[in-house]
Amino acid sequence: MSDLRLGVIGLGLRRSIAMSAHHPGQGSAVTAVCDLDPEVRRREAERFGTDVAVEDYKLLLGRDDIDAVVIATPDDTHETIAIDALRAGKAVFVEKPLGITVESCDNVLRAAYETGTRLYVGHNMRHMGVVRLMRDIIARGDIGEPKAVWVRHFVGYGGDYYFKDWHADRTRTTGLLLQKAAHDIDVLHWLAGGYTRRVNALGDLLVYGDLPRREPDTPRPDNWLREFDWPPTARKDLHHIVDVEDVSVMNMQLDNGVVAAYQQCHFTPDYWRNYTVIGTEGRLENFGDSPGDEVRVWNTGPSGYRADADITYRVPEAGGSHGGGDTRVMEEFCRFVRDGGVTDTSPVAARMSVAAGVLATRSLREGGAPYDVPALDPELVAYFERGQVRA
């Protein structure tokens, strides 16, 4: 089997996605790179062993020696680049979130439908061991039918990862309740078996709004992702625009009746996600979200506090970034490009997670008013549920 030839557009924070797909002689290889930074282009072309390194992504779209493109650029560019690639007939992997507005997501889905070109959205958390384990527990019926889902997201490095570059600018992301939460909303939807129908939220910029910022057009500090200040109020060199919230909570009513809540904080001392799913016959909760951590199930009772669960599962070992999720998501993408078919990740689900995040962000900026999530065109839903095959 010859290698699937991939062109990677954007080699910043998510270059790990490209690394996870680069297995020359074993099915897939990065054969072209694109980035606005000439030093990044030079360095990454050397690392991947390619002579094709361009500044303008459109130069990749007309090449016959590229089978698919991986889009890992800032969020506000996803719509334009993805649509151009789909229209050029290149299979597309677009990093989450699919877009920063509901309309931008719908435009990408419509372009995929009209062109028939394969579209895949990189929700790698669906392939993380902790998420697969929780999904399997629920599918077996160990806690009965899910009725409530609570997610707490402790973002210990948030002040560095999201407030020192474009992520802090709402014109580039809409807000972190979309950009960062899109992962967790998607997982929540997957575990609960439904999509958000109605949402409201509260949030604010409580810590990073008054800390020292860099002047416009100045580089991020050296080692900005390797050296971290503590406490959060000691951080400096923030992006010159900081207008996204650093703490937020949202409440969701799903279309299948499940009630859910999501909480996000960017100035905690630890960095992990905690999921609680309560069903008609028990509940599960994860303690840590990495290989070797635990998912505990309580399905007898009633009782008082019990630290020891009825069943304890260990999150399976996995190599690579994001608990093996990056490797598995790229394996599924490459298989999808070659063979088609239904995938565990879903462009429709990606759109629905963005839609929930968009409406939640609007709600928190308007005093917590509730909003209904707009439905997606049923024709597009059916197309993607069939594995991107027309009826």
mmCIF file of C-alpha atoms in Angstrom:
data_model
loop_
_atom_site.group_PDB
_atom_site.id
_atom_site.type_symbol
_atom_site.label_atom_id
_atom_site.label_comp_id
_atom_site.label_asym_id
_atom_site.label_seq_id
_atom_site.Cartn_x
_atom_site.Cartn_y
_atom_site.Cartn_z
ATOM 1 C CA MET A 1 0.000 0.000 0.000
ATOM 2 C CA SER A 2 1.450 3.334 -1.031
ATOM 3 C CA ASP A 3 1.597 6.186 1.459
ATOM 4 C CA LEU A 4 -1.253 8.665 1.668
ATOM 5 C CA ARG A 5 0.437 11.983 0.854
ATOM 6 C CA LEU A 6 -0.502 14.781 3.241
ATOM 7 C CA GLY A 7 -0.021 18.525 3.012
ATOM 8 C CA VAL A 8 -0.067 20.257 6.403
ATOM 9 C CA ILE A 9 -1.306 23.842 6.576
ATOM 10 C CA GLY A 10 -0.259 25.481 9.843
ATOM 11 C CA LEU A 11 2.524 24.103 12.040
ATOM 12 C CA GLY A 12 2.068 25.881 15.341
ATOM 13 C CA LEU A 13 0.629 24.502 18.568
ATOM 14 C CA ARG A 14 -0.988 21.514 16.839
ATOM 15 C CA ARG A 15 2.002 20.264 14.873
ATOM 16 C CA SER A 16 1.641 17.082 16.959
ATOM 17 C CA ILE A 17 -1.230 16.174 14.637
ATOM 18 C CA ALA A 18 1.162 16.215 11.682
ATOM 19 C CA MET A 19 3.746 14.193 13.582
ATOM 20 C CA SER A 20 1.104 11.594 14.409
ATOM 21 C CA ALA A 21 0.374 11.105 10.704
ATOM 22 C CA HIS A 22 3.963 10.958 9.479
ATOM 23 C CA HIS A 23 4.859 7.292 9.018
ATOM 24 C CA PRO A 24 6.720 7.029 5.710
ATOM 25 C CA GLY A 25 6.441 3.586 4.206
ATOM 26 C CA GLN A 26 3.702 2.624 6.678
ATOM 27 C CA GLY A 27 0.634 4.181 5.099
ATOM 28 C CA SER A 28 0.866 7.961 5.419
ATOM 29 C CA ALA A 29 3.477 10.679 5.188
ATOM 30 C CA VAL A 30 3.673 14.454 5.338
ATOM 31 C CA THR A 31 5.020 15.436 1.926
ATOM 32 C CA ALA A 32 4.324 19.199 1.953
ATOM 33 C CA VAL A 33 4.150 21.938 4.563
ATOM 34 C CA CYS A 34 2.649 25.415 4.594
ATOM 35 C CA ASP A 35 3.126 28.149 7.183
ATOM 36 C CA LEU A 36 3.333 31.934 7.198
ATOM 37 C CA ASP A 37 6.581 31.894 9.193
ATOM 38 C CA PRO A 38 9.628 31.264 6.951
ATOM 39 C CA GLU A 39 11.676 29.811 9.812
ATOM 40 C CA VAL A 40 8.869 27.381 10.655
ATOM 41 C CA ARG A 41 8.634 26.372 6.990
ATOM 42 C CA ARG A 42 12.364 25.711 6.796
ATOM 43 C CA ARG A 43 12.511 23.788 10.051
ATOM 44 C CA GLU A 44 9.440 21.647 9.456
ATOM 45 C CA ALA A 45 10.332 20.857 5.843
ATOM 46 C CA GLU A 46 13.655 19.562 7.109
ATOM 47 C CA ARG A 47 12.012 17.511 9.851
ATOM 48 C CA PHE A 48 9.558 15.909 7.455
ATOM 49 C CA GLY A 49 12.110 15.474 4.692
ATOM 50 C CA THR A 50 10.223 17.415 2.029
ATOM 51 C CA ASP A 51 11.210 20.083 -0.493
ATOM 52 C CA VAL A 52 7.665 21.416 -0.706
ATOM 53 C CA ALA A 53 7.362 24.290 1.766
ATOM 54 C CA VAL A 54 5.099 27.194 0.828
ATOM 55 C CA GLU A 55 3.623 30.322 2.380
ATOM 56 C CA ASP A 56 0.350 30.337 0.403
ATOM 57 C CA TYR A 57 -1.805 27.269 1.067
ATOM 58 C CA LYS A 58 -3.415 27.597 -2.376
ATOM 59 C CA LEU A 59 -0.138 26.427 -3.893
ATOM 60 C CA LEU A 60 -0.790 23.022 -2.338
ATOM 61 C CA LEU A 61 -4.340 22.630 -3.597
ATOM 62 C CA GLY A 62 -3.447 22.256 -7.252
ATOM 63 C CA ARG A 63 -0.718 19.671 -6.730
ATOM 64 C CA ASP A 64 -1.375 16.152 -7.980
ATOM 65 C CA ASP A 65 1.150 14.726 -5.526
ATOM 66 C CA ILE A 66 -0.959 15.649 -2.449
ATOM 67 C CA ASP A 67 -3.924 13.433 -1.561
ATOM 68 C CA ALA A 68 -5.275 15.303 1.464
ATOM 69 C CA VAL A 69 -4.639 18.385 3.557
ATOM 70 C CA VAL A 70 -4.475 18.850 7.316
ATOM 71 C CA ILE A 71 -5.673 22.301 8.429
ATOM 72 C CA ALA A 72 -4.210 23.319 11.793
ATOM 73 C CA THR A 73 -4.322 27.098 11.427
ATOM 74 C CA PRO A 74 -5.992 29.627 13.789
ATOM 75 C CA ASP A 75 -9.707 29.078 14.232
ATOM 76 C CA ASP A 76 -10.912 32.081 12.256
ATOM 77 C CA THR A 77 -9.208 30.760 9.092
ATOM 78 C CA HIS A 78 -10.752 27.279 9.078
ATOM 79 C CA GLU A 79 -13.810 28.126 7.012
ATOM 80 C CA THR A 80 -12.008 29.737 4.087
ATOM 81 C CA ILE A 81 -9.168 27.234 3.846
ATOM 82 C CA ALA A 82 -11.429 24.197 4.264
ATOM 83 C CA ILE A 83 -13.880 25.344 1.601
ATOM 84 C CA ASP A 84 -11.061 26.117 -0.847
ATOM 85 C CA ALA A 85 -9.559 22.670 -0.259
ATOM 86 C CA LEU A 86 -12.896 20.884 -0.623
ATOM 87 C CA ARG A 87 -13.586 22.685 -3.878
ATOM 88 C CA ALA A 88 -10.116 21.703 -5.090
ATOM 89 C CA GLY A 89 -10.994 18.061 -4.468
ATOM 90 C CA LYS A 90 -8.593 17.512 -1.583
ATOM 91 C CA ALA A 91 -9.809 15.419 1.323
ATOM 92 C CA VAL A 92 -9.774 17.662 4.385
ATOM 93 C CA PHE A 93 -8.818 17.191 8.017
ATOM 94 C CA VAL A 94 -9.692 20.376 9.884
ATOM 95 C CA GLU A 95 -8.632 20.796 13.490
ATOM 96 C CA LYS A 96 -11.384 21.551 15.978
ATOM 97 C CA PRO A 97 -13.292 23.771 16.329
ATOM 98 C CA LEU A 98 -14.715 23.491 12.837
ATOM 99 C CA GLY A 99 -15.440 27.240 12.855
ATOM 100 C CA ILE A 100 -16.046 30.174 15.167
ATOM 101 C CA THR A 101 -19.675 30.788 14.162
ATOM 102 C CA VAL A 102 -22.611 28.531 13.386
ATOM 103 C CA GLU A 103 -22.735 29.984 9.886
ATOM 104 C CA SER A 104 -19.083 29.208 9.186
ATOM 105 C CA CYS A 105 -19.586 25.581 10.204
ATOM 106 C CA ASP A 106 -22.684 25.242 8.047
ATOM 107 C CA ASN A 107 -20.829 26.738 5.084
ATOM 108 C CA VAL A 108 -18.077 24.107 5.377
ATOM 109 C CA LEU A 109 -20.583 21.265 5.675
ATOM 110 C CA ARG A 110 -22.499 22.562 2.675
ATOM 111 C CA ALA A 111 -19.290 22.761 0.611
ATOM 112 C CA ALA A 112 -18.452 19.150 1.483
ATOM 113 C CA TYR A 113 -21.955 18.082 0.485
ATOM 114 C CA GLU A 114 -21.934 19.996 -2.798
ATOM 115 C CA THR A 115 -18.461 18.859 -3.877
ATOM 116 C CA GLY A 116 -18.620 15.310 -2.543
ATOM 117 C CA THR A 117 -15.108 15.772 -1.152
ATOM 118 C CA ARG A 118 -14.409 13.998 2.127
ATOM 119 C CA LEU A 119 -14.416 16.128 5.282
ATOM 120 C CA TYR A 120 -13.109 15.077 8.683
ATOM 121 C CA VAL A 121 -12.997 17.190 11.865
ATOM 122 C CA GLY A 122 -10.200 16.489 14.366
ATOM 123 C CA HIS A 123 -12.078 15.875 17.597
ATOM 124 C CA ASN A 124 -9.278 13.714 18.932
ATOM 125 C CA MET A 125 -10.804 13.367 22.403
ATOM 126 C CA ARG A 126 -13.252 10.822 21.009
ATOM 127 C CA HIS A 127 -10.167 8.630 20.640
ATOM 128 C CA MET A 128 -8.682 9.255 24.090
ATOM 129 C CA GLY A 129 -8.607 6.209 26.339
ATOM 130 C CA VAL A 130 -10.579 7.810 29.166
ATOM 131 C CA VAL A 131 -13.393 8.854 26.828
ATOM 132 C CA ARG A 132 -13.557 5.464 25.087
ATOM 133 C CA LEU A 133 -13.661 3.759 28.462
ATOM 134 C CA MET A 134 -16.535 5.926 29.716
ATOM 135 C CA ARG A 135 -18.383 5.433 26.432
ATOM 136 C CA ASP A 136 -18.021 1.642 26.709
ATOM 137 C CA ILE A 137 -19.244 1.623 30.330
ATOM 138 C CA ILE A 138 -22.354 3.582 29.353
ATOM 139 C CA ALA A 139 -22.988 1.447 26.256
ATOM 140 C CA ARG A 140 -22.926 -1.724 28.385
ATOM 141 C CA GLY A 141 -25.661 -0.283 30.580
ATOM 142 C CA ASP A 142 -23.571 -0.302 33.766
ATOM 143 C CA ILE A 143 -25.216 2.929 34.978
ATOM 144 C CA GLY A 144 -28.531 2.569 33.163
ATOM 145 C CA GLU A 145 -29.759 5.331 30.868
ATOM 146 C CA PRO A 146 -27.797 8.601 31.153
ATOM 147 C CA LYS A 147 -29.879 11.464 32.494
ATOM 148 C CA ALA A 148 -27.337 14.046 33.748
ATOM 149 C CA VAL A 149 -23.760 14.915 32.744
ATOM 150 C CA TRP A 150 -21.460 17.301 34.604
ATOM 151 C CA VAL A 151 -18.050 18.370 33.292
ATOM 152 C CA ARG A 152 -15.440 20.357 35.201
ATOM 153 C CA HIS A 153 -12.432 21.540 33.205
ATOM 154 C CA PHE A 154 -9.422 22.669 35.224
ATOM 155 C CA VAL A 155 -7.108 24.523 32.809
ATOM 156 C CA GLY A 156 -3.953 24.962 34.865
ATOM 157 C CA TYR A 157 -1.855 26.297 31.985
ATOM 158 C CA GLY A 158 -4.642 28.444 30.590
ATOM 159 C CA GLY A 159 -2.873 31.730 31.240
ATOM 160 C CA ASP A 160 0.021 30.603 29.048
ATOM 161 C CA TYR A 161 -1.693 28.508 26.385
ATOM 162 C CA TYR A 162 -4.633 30.803 25.722
ATOM 163 C CA PHE A 163 -3.782 34.304 26.882
ATOM 164 C CA LYS A 164 -0.394 34.833 25.255
ATOM 165 C CA ASP A 165 -1.473 34.538 21.621
ATOM 166 C CA TRP A 166 -4.473 34.940 19.323
ATOM 167 C CA HIS A 167 -6.686 32.728 21.509
ATOM 168 C CA ALA A 168 -7.218 35.725 23.828
ATOM 169 C CA ASP A 169 -8.861 37.761 21.040
ATOM 170 C CA ARG A 170 -12.571 37.061 20.627
ATOM 171 C CA THR A 171 -12.481 38.089 16.963
ATOM 172 C CA ARG A 172 -10.236 35.067 16.354
ATOM 173 C CA THR A 173 -12.084 32.510 18.521
ATOM 174 C CA THR A 174 -15.491 33.900 19.582
ATOM 175 C CA GLY A 175 -14.419 32.867 23.087
ATOM 176 C CA LEU A 176 -12.852 30.053 25.072
ATOM 177 C CA LEU A 177 -16.285 28.674 25.875
ATOM 178 C CA LEU A 178 -16.252 27.751 22.188
ATOM 179 C CA GLN A 179 -12.564 27.288 21.372
ATOM 180 C CA LYS A 180 -11.535 25.313 24.429
ATOM 181 C CA ALA A 181 -14.892 23.796 25.343
ATOM 182 C CA ALA A 182 -15.662 22.444 21.864
ATOM 183 C CA HIS A 183 -13.781 19.259 22.829
ATOM 184 C CA ASP A 184 -15.746 18.703 26.018
ATOM 185 C CA ILE A 185 -19.118 19.658 24.597
ATOM 186 C CA ASP A 186 -18.550 17.123 21.828
ATOM 187 C CA VAL A 187 -17.597 14.420 24.348
ATOM 188 C CA LEU A 188 -20.565 15.334 26.536
ATOM 189 C CA HIS A 189 -22.889 15.002 23.537
ATOM 190 C CA TRP A 190 -21.316 11.642 22.628
ATOM 191 C CA LEU A 191 -21.629 10.203 26.130
ATOM 192 C CA ALA A 192 -25.194 11.488 26.575
ATOM 193 C CA GLY A 193 -26.400 10.456 23.128
ATOM 194 C CA GLY A 194 -27.880 13.820 22.170
ATOM 195 C CA TYR A 195 -27.136 17.394 21.137
ATOM 196 C CA THR A 196 -27.675 20.633 23.029
ATOM 197 C CA ARG A 197 -31.093 22.142 22.320
ATOM 198 C CA ARG A 198 -31.108 25.059 24.778
ATOM 199 C CA VAL A 199 -28.280 26.724 26.682
ATOM 200 C CA ASN A 200 -27.478 29.535 29.063
ATOM 201 C CA ALA A 201 -24.169 30.588 30.628
ATOM 202 C CA LEU A 202 -22.344 32.980 32.933
ATOM 203 C CA GLY A 203 -18.676 33.973 32.873
ATOM 204 C CA ASP A 204 -16.153 36.745 33.295
ATOM 205 C CA LEU A 205 -12.534 37.834 32.861
ATOM 206 C CA LEU A 206 -11.472 37.706 36.498
ATOM 207 C CA VAL A 207 -7.674 37.270 36.528
ATOM 208 C CA TYR A 208 -6.036 37.917 33.161
ATOM 209 C CA GLY A 209 -7.796 41.154 32.316
ATOM 210 C CA ASP A 210 -5.408 43.386 34.270
ATOM 211 C CA LEU A 211 -2.032 41.615 33.873
ATOM 212 C CA PRO A 212 0.905 43.009 31.825
ATOM 213 C CA ARG A 213 0.511 42.675 28.061
ATOM 214 C CA ARG A 214 2.949 42.785 25.154
ATOM 215 C CA GLU A 215 2.884 45.571 22.627
ATOM 216 C CA PRO A 216 1.197 44.713 19.303
ATOM 217 C CA ASP A 217 3.395 42.877 16.767
ATOM 218 C CA THR A 218 5.915 41.773 19.379
ATOM 219 C CA PRO A 219 6.873 38.075 19.650
ATOM 220 C CA ARG A 220 5.824 35.778 22.416
ATOM 221 C CA PRO A 221 8.494 35.271 25.084
ATOM 222 C CA ASP A 222 11.048 32.501 24.594
ATOM 223 C CA ASN A 223 10.047 29.177 26.139
ATOM 224 C CA TRP A 224 6.507 30.459 26.626
ATOM 225 C CA LEU A 225 5.166 26.895 26.572
ATOM 226 C CA ARG A 226 7.954 25.453 28.727
ATOM 227 C CA GLU A 227 8.321 27.909 31.571
ATOM 228 C CA PHE A 228 5.229 28.697 33.613
ATOM 229 C CA ASP A 229 4.688 31.330 36.286
ATOM 230 C CA TRP A 230 2.820 30.771 39.540
ATOM 231 C CA PRO A 231 0.534 32.054 40.905
ATOM 232 C CA PRO A 232 -1.567 33.069 37.886
ATOM 233 C CA THR A 233 -1.382 36.740 38.889
ATOM 234 C CA ALA A 234 2.404 36.579 38.327
ATOM 235 C CA ARG A 235 1.978 35.977 34.613
ATOM 236 C CA LYS A 236 3.112 38.650 32.182
ATOM 237 C CA ASP A 237 3.703 39.089 28.442
ATOM 238 C CA LEU A 238 0.054 38.414 27.658
ATOM 239 C CA HIS A 239 -1.362 39.044 24.200
ATOM 240 C CA HIS A 240 -2.028 42.718 23.485
ATOM 241 C CA ILE A 241 -5.742 41.911 23.153
ATOM 242 C CA VAL A 242 -7.348 40.013 26.036
ATOM 243 C CA ASP A 243 -11.144 40.073 25.850
ATOM 244 C CA VAL A 244 -12.206 36.440 26.317
ATOM 245 C CA GLU A 245 -13.445 35.092 29.631
ATOM 246 C CA ASP A 246 -11.101 33.109 31.890
ATOM 247 C CA VAL A 247 -13.885 31.434 33.878
ATOM 248 C CA SER A 248 -17.289 30.280 32.634
ATOM 249 C CA VAL A 249 -20.170 27.942 33.397
ATOM 250 C CA MET A 250 -22.873 26.752 31.025
ATOM 251 C CA ASN A 251 -26.066 24.740 31.439
ATOM 252 C CA MET A 252 -27.527 22.614 28.660
ATOM 253 C CA GLN A 253 -30.813 20.901 27.897
ATOM 254 C CA LEU A 254 -30.180 18.198 25.307
ATOM 255 C CA ASP A 255 -32.637 17.139 22.635
ATOM 256 C CA ASN A 256 -33.083 13.751 24.335
ATOM 257 C CA GLY A 257 -33.943 15.328 27.698
ATOM 258 C CA VAL A 258 -30.527 14.947 29.334
ATOM 259 C CA VAL A 259 -29.548 17.883 31.553
ATOM 260 C CA ALA A 260 -25.856 18.841 31.455
ATOM 261 C CA ALA A 261 -23.430 21.387 32.839
ATOM 262 C CA TYR A 262 -19.912 22.457 31.850
ATOM 263 C CA GLN A 263 -17.482 24.547 33.915
ATOM 264 C CA GLN A 264 -14.145 25.945 32.738
ATOM 265 C CA CYS A 265 -11.447 27.821 34.688
ATOM 266 C CA HIS A 266 -8.078 29.005 33.354
ATOM 267 C CA PHE A 267 -6.309 29.778 36.619
ATOM 268 C CA THR A 268 -6.426 26.471 38.497
ATOM 269 C CA PRO A 269 -3.253 24.826 39.874
ATOM 270 C CA ASP A 270 -3.995 21.564 38.034
ATOM 271 C CA TYR A 271 -4.857 20.684 34.432
ATOM 272 C CA TRP A 272 -7.379 17.912 33.746
ATOM 273 C CA ARG A 273 -11.012 17.169 32.979
ATOM 274 C CA ASN A 274 -13.513 15.596 35.344
ATOM 275 C CA TYR A 275 -16.647 13.949 33.926
ATOM 276 C CA THR A 276 -19.605 12.730 35.959
ATOM 277 C CA VAL A 277 -22.391 10.832 34.204
ATOM 278 C CA ILE A 278 -25.468 9.886 36.228
ATOM 279 C CA GLY A 279 -27.838 7.292 34.866
ATOM 280 C CA THR A 280 -31.013 5.596 36.020
ATOM 281 C CA GLU A 281 -28.981 2.836 37.726
ATOM 282 C CA GLY A 282 -25.746 4.462 38.856
ATOM 283 C CA ARG A 283 -23.043 6.969 38.039
ATOM 284 C CA LEU A 284 -19.492 7.073 36.752
ATOM 285 C CA GLU A 285 -16.711 9.573 37.351
ATOM 286 C CA ASN A 286 -13.126 9.795 36.140
ATOM 287 C CA PHE A 287 -10.232 10.614 38.438
ATOM 288 C CA GLY A 288 -7.542 11.866 36.091
ATOM 289 C CA ASP A 289 -7.824 11.685 32.307
ATOM 290 C CA SER A 290 -4.503 10.128 31.299
ATOM 291 C CA PRO A 291 -3.356 6.529 30.790
ATOM 292 C CA GLY A 292 -3.213 4.736 34.143
ATOM 293 C CA ASP A 293 -5.859 6.966 35.778
ATOM 294 C CA GLU A 294 -9.227 5.652 36.946
ATOM 295 C CA VAL A 295 -12.889 5.663 36.034
ATOM 296 C CA ARG A 296 -15.052 4.613 38.965
ATOM 297 C CA VAL A 297 -18.623 3.326 38.853
ATOM 298 C CA TRP A 298 -21.147 3.329 41.699
ATOM 299 C CA ASN A 299 -24.239 1.265 40.891
ATOM 300 C CA THR A 300 -25.439 -0.007 44.267
ATOM 301 C CA GLY A 301 -26.995 2.004 47.053
ATOM 302 C CA PRO A 302 -28.273 4.226 48.381
ATOM 303 C CA SER A 303 -25.490 5.053 50.832
ATOM 304 C CA GLY A 304 -23.419 7.822 52.283
ATOM 305 C CA TYR A 305 -20.058 8.914 50.877
ATOM 306 C CA ARG A 306 -18.021 6.019 49.486
ATOM 307 C CA ALA A 307 -14.526 6.677 48.154
ATOM 308 C CA ASP A 308 -14.303 3.063 47.004
ATOM 309 C CA ALA A 309 -16.546 2.486 44.014
ATOM 310 C CA ASP A 310 -18.412 -0.698 43.141
ATOM 311 C CA ILE A 311 -16.227 -1.078 40.041
ATOM 312 C CA THR A 312 -12.930 0.648 39.222
ATOM 313 C CA TYR A 313 -11.518 0.697 35.700
ATOM 314 C CA ARG A 314 -8.007 1.716 34.701
ATOM 315 C CA VAL A 315 -7.573 4.012 31.686
ATOM 316 C CA PRO A 316 -5.559 1.907 29.216
ATOM 317 C CA GLU A 317 -1.969 2.701 28.424
ATOM 318 C CA ALA A 318 -1.337 4.563 25.182
ATOM 319 C CA GLY A 319 1.585 6.334 23.589
ATOM 320 C CA GLY A 320 1.648 9.681 21.852
ATOM 321 C CA SER A 321 0.067 13.040 22.582
ATOM 322 C CA HIS A 322 -3.395 13.501 24.124
ATOM 323 C CA GLY A 323 -3.397 10.027 25.630
ATOM 324 C CA GLY A 324 -2.993 8.401 22.235
ATOM 325 C CA GLY A 325 -5.874 10.405 20.799
ATOM 326 C CA ASP A 326 -3.777 12.188 18.179
ATOM 327 C CA THR A 327 -2.434 8.915 16.804
ATOM 328 C CA ARG A 328 -5.837 7.257 16.640
ATOM 329 C CA VAL A 329 -7.623 10.248 15.133
ATOM 330 C CA MET A 330 -5.064 10.430 12.326
ATOM 331 C CA GLU A 331 -5.339 6.683 11.747
ATOM 332 C CA GLU A 332 -9.101 7.043 11.380
ATOM 333 C CA PHE A 333 -8.700 10.030 9.059
ATOM 334 C CA CYS A 334 -6.291 8.190 6.773
ATOM 335 C CA ARG A 335 -8.576 5.154 6.675
ATOM 336 C CA PHE A 336 -11.518 7.432 5.873
ATOM 337 C CA VAL A 337 -9.650 9.130 3.015
ATOM 338 C CA ARG A 338 -8.778 5.753 1.509
ATOM 339 C CA ASP A 339 -11.982 3.812 2.093
ATOM 340 C CA GLY A 340 -14.748 6.205 3.138
ATOM 341 C CA GLY A 341 -17.451 5.034 5.509
ATOM 342 C CA VAL A 342 -18.776 6.207 8.856
ATOM 343 C CA THR A 343 -16.263 7.506 11.411
ATOM 344 C CA ASP A 344 -16.341 7.904 15.184
ATOM 345 C CA THR A 345 -15.763 11.618 14.773
ATOM 346 C CA SER A 346 -18.609 13.470 13.096
ATOM 347 C CA PRO A 347 -18.750 16.745 11.146
ATOM 348 C CA VAL A 348 -22.347 17.150 12.321
ATOM 349 C CA ALA A 349 -21.308 16.654 15.953
ATOM 350 C CA ALA A 350 -18.463 19.125 15.420
ATOM 351 C CA ARG A 351 -20.962 21.694 14.186
ATOM 352 C CA MET A 352 -23.278 21.043 17.116
ATOM 353 C CA SER A 353 -20.494 21.537 19.669
ATOM 354 C CA VAL A 354 -19.611 24.872 18.064
ATOM 355 C CA ALA A 355 -23.274 25.897 17.969
ATOM 356 C CA ALA A 356 -23.663 25.184 21.683
ATOM 357 C CA GLY A 357 -20.473 27.137 22.427
ATOM 358 C CA VAL A 358 -21.530 30.092 20.281
ATOM 359 C CA LEU A 359 -24.934 30.396 21.947
ATOM 360 C CA ALA A 360 -23.435 29.891 25.411
ATOM 361 C CA THR A 361 -20.945 32.687 24.734
ATOM 362 C CA ARG A 362 -23.736 34.971 23.603
ATOM 363 C CA SER A 363 -25.652 34.101 26.757
ATOM 364 C CA LEU A 364 -22.823 34.834 29.187
ATOM 365 C CA ARG A 365 -22.198 38.194 27.499
ATOM 366 C CA GLU A 366 -25.881 39.047 27.780
ATOM 367 C CA GLY A 367 -26.395 38.275 31.453
ATOM 368 C CA GLY A 368 -27.202 34.578 31.186
ATOM 369 C CA ALA A 369 -30.193 34.748 28.870
ATOM 370 C CA PRO A 370 -31.180 31.306 27.493
ATOM 371 C CA TYR A 371 -30.878 30.589 23.772
ATOM 372 C CA ASP A 372 -32.045 27.796 21.503
ATOM 373 C CA VAL A 373 -29.421 26.159 19.314
ATOM 374 C CA PRO A 374 -30.336 26.439 15.602
ATOM 375 C CA ALA A 375 -31.040 23.155 13.856
ATOM 376 C CA LEU A 376 -28.875 21.918 11.000
ATOM 377 C CA ASP A 377 -30.361 21.305 7.550
ATOM 378 C CA PRO A 378 -31.764 17.722 7.695
ATOM 379 C CA GLU A 379 -30.355 17.056 4.228
ATOM 380 C CA LEU A 380 -26.830 17.687 5.538
ATOM 381 C CA VAL A 381 -27.461 15.608 8.663
ATOM 382 C CA ALA A 382 -28.551 12.637 6.551
ATOM 383 C CA TYR A 383 -25.583 13.001 4.194
ATOM 384 C CA PHE A 384 -23.001 12.858 6.958
ATOM 385 C CA GLU A 385 -24.812 10.100 8.846
ATOM 386 C CA ARG A 386 -24.508 7.968 5.712
ATOM 387 C CA GLY A 387 -20.745 8.434 5.719
ATOM 388 C CA GLN A 388 -20.827 11.317 3.219
ATOM 389 C CA VAL A 389 -22.656 9.341 0.551
ATOM 390 C CA ARG A 390 -25.595 10.758 -1.365
ATOM 391 C CA ALA A 391 -28.877 8.886 -1.157
#
